[in-house]
Every structure is written in structure tokens, then in C-alpha cells.
C-alpha positions as CSV (number, residue, x, y, z in Angstrom):
1,M,0.0,0.0,0.0
2,D,2.8,2.4,0.9
3,D,4.3,2.2,-2.6
4,K,1.0,3.0,-4.4
5,P,0.8,6.3,-6.3
6,E,-1.2,9.0,-4.6
7,T,-3.9,9.2,-7.3
8,E,-4.5,5.4,-6.9
9,L,-4.9,5.8,-3.1
10,V,-7.4,8.7,-3.6
11,E,-9.5,6.6,-6.0
12,S,-9.4,3.6,-3.6
13,A,-10.4,5.9,-0.7
14,R,-13.3,7.2,-2.7
15,S,-14.5,3.6,-3.2
16,G,-14.6,3.2,0.6
17,D,-11.2,1.8,1.2
18,K,-10.4,3.2,4.7
19,A,-6.9,1.7,4.6
20,A,-6.1,3.7,1.5
21,F,-7.2,6.9,3.2
22,G,-5.2,5.9,6.3
23,N,-2.2,5.8,4.1
24,L,-2.9,9.3,2.8
25,V,-3.2,10.5,6.4
26,D,0.2,9.0,7.2
27,R,1.7,10.9,4.3
28,Y,0.2,14.3,5.1
29,Q,-0.2,14.2,8.9
30,G,3.1,15.9,9.6
31,V,2.6,18.6,7.0
32,V,-1.0,19.3,8.0
33,Q,0.0,19.7,11.7
34,R,2.8,22.1,10.8
35,V,0.5,24.2,8.7
36,A,-2.1,24.3,11.5
37,A,0.6,25.1,14.1
38,G,1.8,28.0,12.0
39,M,-1.6,29.5,12.0
40,V,-2.8,29.0,15.6
41,G,0.5,28.9,17.4
42,D,-0.4,26.0,19.7
43,R,0.8,22.5,18.9
44,D,-1.9,20.7,20.9
45,L,-4.6,22.7,19.3
46,A,-3.0,22.3,15.9
47,R,-3.2,18.5,16.3
48,D,-6.9,18.7,17.0
49,L,-7.5,21.0,14.1
50,A,-5.5,18.7,11.8
51,Q,-7.6,15.7,12.8
52,E,-10.8,17.8,12.1
53,A,-9.4,18.7,8.7
54,M,-8.6,15.1,7.9
55,L,-12.1,14.1,8.8
56,Q,-13.6,16.8,6.6
57,A,-11.4,15.7,3.8
58,Y,-12.6,12.1,4.2
59,L,-16.2,13.1,4.2
60,S,-15.7,15.4,1.1
61,L,-13.6,13.1,-1.1
62,D,-16.4,12.9,-3.7
63,R,-16.0,16.7,-4.2
64,L,-12.4,16.4,-5.2
65,R,-12.4,16.6,-9.0
66,D,-8.7,15.9,-9.8
67,A,-7.0,13.2,-7.7
68,D,-3.6,14.8,-8.7
69,R,-4.5,17.8,-6.6
70,F,-5.2,16.0,-3.3
71,G,-2.3,17.8,-1.5
72,S,-3.3,21.3,-2.4
73,W,-7.0,20.5,-1.8
74,L,-6.2,19.1,1.6
75,Y,-4.1,22.2,2.3
76,G,-7.1,24.4,1.6
77,I,-9.3,22.4,4.0
78,V,-6.7,22.9,6.7
79,L,-6.6,26.7,6.1
80,N,-10.4,26.9,6.3
81,V,-10.6,24.9,9.5
82,C,-7.9,27.0,11.2
83,R,-9.5,30.3,10.0
84,S,-12.9,29.2,11.2
85,H,-11.4,28.5,14.6
86,L,-9.7,31.9,14.7
87,R,-12.9,33.6,13.7
88,D,-14.7,31.9,16.5
89,Q,-12.1,33.1,19.0
90,K,-12.4,36.7,17.7
91,A,-16.2,36.5,18.0
92,S,-16.0,35.5,21.6
93,F,-14.4,38.8,22.3
94,L,-17.8,40.4,21.7
95,S,-19.8,37.9,23.7
96,L,-21.9,39.0,26.6
97,E,-19.5,37.2,29.0
98,A,-16.6,39.2,27.7
99,M,-18.4,42.5,27.7
100,F,-19.6,42.0,31.3
101,G,-16.1,41.4,32.3
102,G,-15.5,45.1,32.9
103,L,-14.8,46.4,29.4
104,S,-17.2,49.1,28.2
105,Y,-18.3,49.1,24.6
106,A,-16.9,52.6,24.2
107,A,-13.5,51.3,25.2
108,L,-13.4,48.8,22.2
109,P,-10.8,49.9,19.8
110,F,-13.2,49.8,16.9
111,A,-16.2,51.4,18.6
112,G,-17.5,54.5,17.0
113,P,-20.6,56.3,15.8
114,E,-22.8,54.4,13.4
115,P,-22.6,55.4,9.8
116,G,-25.4,57.5,8.4
117,P,-27.7,56.4,5.5
118,D,-25.6,58.4,3.0
119,E,-22.4,56.7,4.1
120,V,-24.0,53.3,3.9
121,A,-25.4,53.9,0.4
122,E,-22.0,55.2,-0.8
123,A,-20.1,52.3,0.6
124,G,-22.6,49.8,-1.0
125,E,-22.3,51.5,-4.4
126,L,-18.5,51.4,-4.2
127,H,-18.6,47.8,-3.1
128,R,-20.8,46.8,-6.1
129,A,-18.4,48.7,-8.5
130,V,-15.4,46.9,-7.1
131,L,-17.1,43.5,-7.4
132,E,-18.2,44.2,-11.0
133,S,-14.6,45.1,-11.9
134,V,-13.2,42.0,-10.2
135,N,-15.8,39.8,-12.0
136,S,-14.7,41.2,-15.3
137,L,-11.2,39.7,-14.9
138,S,-10.2,36.4,-16.4
139,P,-11.1,33.4,-14.3
140,K,-7.4,32.7,-13.3
141,T,-6.7,36.3,-12.4
142,R,-10.1,36.7,-10.6
143,A,-9.4,33.6,-8.5
144,A,-6.0,34.9,-7.3
145,T,-7.4,38.4,-6.7
146,L,-10.2,37.1,-4.5
147,L,-8.0,34.8,-2.5
148,F,-5.4,37.5,-1.8
149,Y,-7.6,40.5,-1.1
150,Y,-10.8,38.9,0.2
151,E,-9.6,35.7,1.9
152,Q,-6.3,37.4,2.9
153,L,-4.2,34.3,1.9
154,S,-0.5,34.6,1.4
155,H,1.2,34.1,-2.0
156,R,2.4,30.6,-0.9
157,E,-1.1,29.6,0.2
158,I,-2.7,30.8,-3.0
159,A,-0.1,28.9,-5.0
160,A,-0.9,25.7,-3.2
161,L,-4.7,26.1,-3.6
162,L,-4.4,26.9,-7.3
163,N,-1.7,24.4,-8.0
164,V,0.6,27.0,-9.6
165,S,4.0,28.6,-8.7
166,I,4.4,31.6,-6.4
167,V,5.7,33.5,-9.4
168,A,2.5,32.8,-11.3
169,V,0.4,34.0,-8.4
170,K,2.4,37.3,-8.2
171,G,2.1,37.7,-11.9
172,R,-1.7,37.3,-11.8
173,L,-2.0,39.8,-8.9
174,H,0.2,42.2,-10.7
175,K,-1.9,42.0,-13.8
176,A,-5.1,42.3,-11.8
177,R,-3.9,45.5,-10.1
178,F,-3.2,47.2,-13.4
179,Q,-6.4,46.1,-15.0
180,L,-8.5,47.2,-11.9
181,R,-6.6,50.5,-11.7
182,D,-8.0,51.6,-15.0
183,R,-11.5,50.3,-14.5
184,L,-11.9,51.8,-11.0
185,R,-10.0,55.0,-11.4
186,A,-13.1,57.1,-12.1
187,V,-15.0,55.5,-9.2
188,F,-12.2,56.1,-6.7
189,E,-11.5,59.6,-7.9
190,E,-15.2,60.4,-7.4
191,A,-15.2,58.7,-4.0
192,D,-11.9,60.3,-3.1
193,A,-10.8,56.9,-1.9
194,R,-7.0,57.0,-2.3
195,P,-5.3,53.7,-1.3
196,V,-3.8,55.0,1.9
197,K,-4.0,54.0,5.5
198,S,-3.0,55.9,8.6
199,I,-0.3,54.6,11.0
200,G,0.4,56.8,14.0
201,G,-1.4,59.7,12.3
202,K,0.8,59.3,9.2
203,A,-0.8,58.5,5.8
204,M,0.8,55.5,4.2
205,V,0.4,54.3,0.6
206,K,0.6,50.7,-0.4
207,V,3.2,49.9,-3.0
208,T,4.7,47.0,-4.9
209,I,8.2,46.3,-6.2
210,A,7.9,47.0,-9.9
211,D,11.5,46.2,-10.8
212,V,15.1,46.1,-9.5
213,V,17.7,47.6,-11.8
214,A,21.5,47.1,-11.6
215,S,23.7,50.1,-12.2
216,E,27.5,50.5,-12.4
217,Q,28.7,53.3,-10.1
218,K,32.3,54.6,-10.4
219,N,34.2,56.1,-7.5
220,E,35.8,59.3,-8.8
221,D,38.5,59.2,-6.2
222,T,39.7,55.6,-6.6
223,G,38.5,55.0,-10.1
224,R,37.0,51.7,-9.1
225,S,33.5,50.7,-10.1
226,R,31.0,48.6,-8.2
227,T,27.5,47.4,-8.9
228,M,24.6,49.0,-7.0
229,Y,20.9,48.3,-7.3
230,V,17.8,50.5,-7.6
231,V,14.5,49.2,-6.2
232,M,11.5,50.7,-8.0
233,L,8.4,51.0,-5.7
234,L,5.2,51.6,-7.6
235,D,2.0,52.9,-5.9
236,E,-1.2,50.9,-6.4
237,E,-2.6,53.6,-8.7
238,G,0.4,53.3,-11.0
239,R,1.0,57.0,-11.0
240,R,4.1,57.4,-8.8
241,V,7.3,55.5,-8.4
242,L,9.9,55.7,-5.7
243,S,13.5,54.7,-6.4
244,I,15.7,53.5,-3.5
245,W,19.4,52.6,-3.8
246,V,20.2,49.3,-2.1
247,G,23.5,47.4,-1.7
248,A,25.2,44.6,-3.6
249,A,23.7,41.9,-1.3
250,E,20.1,43.2,-1.0
251,G,19.5,44.0,-4.6
252,P,20.0,40.4,-5.9
253,A,18.2,39.0,-2.8
254,I,15.1,41.0,-3.6
255,A,15.3,40.1,-7.3
256,M,15.7,36.4,-6.6
257,G,12.9,36.4,-4.1
258,L,10.5,38.1,-6.6
259,R,11.5,35.6,-9.3
260,D,11.3,32.6,-6.8
261,F,14.9,31.7,-7.5
262,Q,16.0,28.8,-5.4
263,A,19.6,29.1,-4.2
264,P,21.5,25.9,-3.3
265,R,21.8,27.2,0.3
266,P,19.6,29.7,2.1
267,L,20.8,33.3,1.5
268,T,20.9,35.8,4.3
269,H,17.3,37.2,4.1
270,K,15.8,33.8,3.5
271,F,17.7,32.6,6.6
272,M,16.3,35.5,8.6
273,V,12.8,34.6,7.5
274,D,13.4,30.9,8.6
275,L,14.6,32.2,12.0
276,L,11.5,34.2,12.4
277,Q,9.3,31.2,11.6
278,A,11.3,29.0,14.0
279,L,10.6,31.6,16.7
280,G,6.9,31.6,15.9
281,A,7.0,35.2,14.6
282,D,5.2,36.5,11.5
283,M,6.1,39.6,9.6
284,V,3.1,41.9,9.3
285,E,4.4,44.6,7.0
286,A,7.3,46.6,5.8
287,R,7.3,50.4,5.8
288,V,9.4,53.2,4.4
289,E,8.7,55.7,7.1
290,S,10.8,58.8,6.4
291,L,13.4,60.5,4.4
292,K,16.1,62.5,6.2
293,E,19.1,64.0,4.5
294,D,18.8,61.7,1.4
295,T,18.5,58.6,3.6
296,F,15.4,56.5,3.8
297,Y,14.3,55.0,7.1
298,G,12.3,51.8,7.3
299,I,10.3,49.7,9.8
300,V,9.6,46.0,10.0
301,K,6.4,45.1,11.9
302,L,6.4,41.7,13.5
303,R,3.8,39.7,15.4
304,R,4.4,36.8,17.9
305,A,1.9,35.2,20.2
306,G,-0.6,38.0,19.6
307,T,2.0,40.8,20.4
308,E,3.2,43.2,17.8
309,R,6.5,45.0,17.7
310,E,8.1,47.4,15.3
311,V,11.9,47.1,14.6
312,D,14.0,49.9,13.0
313,S,15.4,48.7,9.7
314,R,17.2,49.7,6.6
315,P,14.6,49.9,3.8
316,S,16.6,47.4,1.8
317,D,16.4,44.7,4.5
318,A,12.7,45.5,5.1
319,L,11.9,45.1,1.4
320,A,13.8,41.9,1.1
321,L,12.1,40.3,4.1
322,A,8.7,41.5,2.8
323,V,9.4,39.7,-0.5
324,Y,10.3,36.4,1.2
325,T,7.3,36.5,3.5
326,G,4.8,37.9,1.0
327,S,4.1,40.8,3.4
328,P,2.6,44.2,2.2
329,I,4.8,47.2,1.7
330,Y,3.9,50.8,2.6
331,V,5.5,54.1,1.9
332,A,4.7,57.3,3.8
333,E,2.7,59.7,1.6
334,E,5.0,62.5,2.6
335,V,8.0,60.5,1.4
336,L,6.3,59.9,-2.0
337,E,5.5,63.5,-2.3
338,K,9.1,64.5,-1.6
339,A,11.0,61.9,-3.5
340,G,8.5,60.1,-5.8
341,I,8.5,60.4,-9.5
342,T,5.2,61.1,-11.3
343,I,4.7,58.8,-14.2
344,P,3.6,60.5,-17.5
345,E,-0.1,59.9,-18.4
346,G,0.9,58.1,-21.6
347,Q,2.8,55.4,-19.7
348,T,0.4,54.7,-16.8
349,A,-1.5,52.2,-18.9
350,N,1.6,50.1,-19.4
351,E,2.8,47.4,-17.1
352,P,6.5,47.3,-15.9
353,T,8.4,44.7,-17.9
354,G,10.5,43.5,-14.9
355,K,13.5,43.3,-17.3
356,G,15.9,44.4,-14.5
357,L,14.8,41.5,-12.3
358,D,15.3,39.0,-15.2
359,D,18.8,40.4,-15.9
360,I,19.9,40.2,-12.2
361,V,18.7,36.6,-11.8
362,R,20.4,35.5,-15.1
363,D,23.7,37.2,-14.1
364,F,23.6,35.5,-10.7
365,E,23.0,32.1,-12.3
366,E,25.9,32.6,-14.7
367,S,28.2,33.9,-12.0
368,S,27.3,30.9,-9.7
369,Q,28.1,28.5,-12.5
370,R,31.4,30.1,-13.1
371,S,32.2,30.0,-9.4
372,M,31.3,26.3,-9.1
373,E,33.5,25.5,-12.1
374,R,36.4,27.4,-10.7
375,W,35.9,25.8,-7.3
376,R,35.9,22.3,-8.9
377,K,39.0,23.1,-10.8
378,E,40.9,24.3,-7.7
379,S,39.7,21.3,-5.7
380,E,41.1,19.0,-8.3
381,E,44.4,20.8,-8.3
382,R,44.6,20.6,-4.5
383,E,44.0,16.8,-4.6
384,K,46.7,16.4,-7.2
385,S,49.3,18.4,-5.2
386,P,49.0,17.9,-1.4
387,A,52.3,19.6,-0.9
388,K,51.0,22.8,-2.5
389,Q,47.9,22.7,-0.3
390,R,50.1,22.3,2.9
391,E,52.2,25.3,1.8
392,R,49.0,27.3,1.3
393,D,47.7,26.3,4.8
394,E,51.0,27.2,6.4
395,R,50.9,30.7,4.8
396,L,47.4,31.1,6.1
397,V,48.4,30.2,9.7
398,A,51.4,32.5,9.5
399,L,49.1,35.4,8.6
400,L,46.9,34.6,11.6
401,Y,49.9,35.0,14.0
402,E,51.8,37.6,12.1
403,G,53.5,40.2,14.4
404,T,52.8,38.2,17.6
405,E,56.4,37.2,18.2
């Protein structure tokens, strides 16, 4: 039974073979529990939710159309079970028991005056306009858009549910933003609903990384050149772009994250994300908060065990972490007004090509191949000449203790 293909096990389970489904449970139990634990932060609770998800999967097997997609289908059930539990936990906050515990309704963070009839009508009209525009997208683009903006799933979760790569998900969302921008521009201009949010009284604009471009910079004093990178942040309206210089490590890291390039070993920012996950922390958002004397200042917002903290950061590191975690990126409106570039009307309908990203990833791949070939060649030479290797080691040790006698 263990050696049977997954599709065969699914078909057998559909026919009532409980042993076949038990084998599927054995294959996915560990993954399902890790996914649940990542969402609820409690291993014991995650085990219970994983069992509930497996039970739902067993009872719903007849709804699975494609046996090849059992894994992603099961992943979606786990997410729904965990989200349902989290929603129930949030709902209990407004229960009578919780409210009689001493917290007045006026003290609730979201308590406020009820909206008037005009506000309700305006919101309903805007809601209908948005839904009509979303429904006009192609089926693939519409599915990714609803999962990201309505269900609040991450890029990785959407990729699993739709059985596509993370790059494909980002591409569909990118296309959706540009198509919806043109269709909803008149509506949002009339409603004066600019895509901003307020953080600490400061207006923030959501942006995406449109491209990363490599540029050779020459030092006039030394005559030496080095490669620097420019990250292009595009606002959701597609009308302004903010360029930020980043270093030789951060530029390629951002590019490879956006293109889902898998390095042989974890690079620095991927390693940082793995550390955060190991500690049970999630990245909430990255922000470019201010611009002082030509230097941008960033913030990384983290959440762990229900507690949020903000950490001062270079924008380059914040952007790289946002890419690898799929977290949203915001720029202060005042920063965009001060340093942003307004895109000419004739170009706002065009989508960025991402050519800079492709060039960086291609150069990195070629450079990596050359380095590996050089390393293999040097390794072969060392094996052929042990004496030469010993001489090299002795020189290295001499440098370590140079000047200590």
C-alpha cells in the first residue's frame, strides 16, 4: 500500500477503502499539523484541528475533481478549518460574558458612531463597483485576486490552492492591479478613496516592487567601479514610483525572491525569515517611514503570540524580508510627495516589464556556474598536489599569527 501512487490511493479511498485513506493520512499528517501550528501557534490545538481537517477531507472526497491535486485540496481544507477556529475566537471577544467582564463598549478599539444612511449607500455603491470590476477579470486572475484581497491568503497559500507557482500568483495579482486600476480610477476619484492608511497619524500608501535595476557606479577618487541596485516601488494607482538605492547583497536578494529563484543554500534574508518562523513570529508589514538628508528609514512590523513589535530597519532589508514573506509594503505619503517620480499619463497604462529582475537573476545564475566550475578546478588541483595545499595552509596560519612574536 505504501508504494502505491497517490492518485490510486485517492481513488481507492473514494470507493470506501479506509486503509487507503489511512495511508494518505500518514503521508500528510506531519505537513498538515505544521501548517495548523503555524496559523494557531499552539501544537496541541494544531493536532486537534489537523484531525478535524482530515475528517472533513474524508467526508468530502467525492467533491475532489482531480486526484492529482489532493495535496493542495487538503491544504485548503486545513486553512479553512484554522480560519474558522480563529474567527470563533475573535467572535467570543464580543460575547456577553466578555463585555460584562468590565470592558465598556466605548473602550473597544473599533467602537465609534454608526454610519449614516448616506455613508451606507455610498459604501454599498462602491462595493458593487469593485465586485463588478473584479468579476470582469479572467477566471485565473479573478481567483488569485479574491484569494489574496478577500480571503487574505499569502502568495504561498494561493499557489498551493491553485496548484501554480508563487511566481505565477504574483504575476496574476500584478496583472489584476493594473487592470483594476484603469477600471476603477473614475470610481475612486469620485469617492476620493485613495489607497492610503493611517499609521500613528501618518498617511501610508501601499506599493509593490515593480523592478530592481543594476547600475555600475564609479568612485571618482579611486577610479574603481561597483554594482549598485535601484529598487523601484510603484504605488497601487500606478501614478508614482519611488526609487531606493540598495546594496550589492540586498538587490540580488530582492530580485531572486521576486523571481522565486532557489539558491543551493539559504541566502541571508531567506535565513532571517526561517529564523522568524522558527521563533513563531510573523512579519506583518514593511514600511518606508521617512526621508532624512537623502537617507530612507524603514520599519519592520512583527507579530508573535498576539503581540506586535516594530523594529527599526534599513529599507533594503525590510523590502527583502517582505518579498520572502509575502508581506505588504507601505511608503509614507510625505516620502512619496518628496522623492516620488510622477509617471507620465501616456505610460500609466503600461505594465512594468521586470527586465531588470530577469537580468539580475540571469547574471547571478551565470556567476554561480562560473564560481562552481572554478571551485571544482581548484579542488582537483589541490587533490593532485597535497604539498601545494600544505604550503597554502602554512601561509594562512602564518598570517593569523603575524606580528605576535
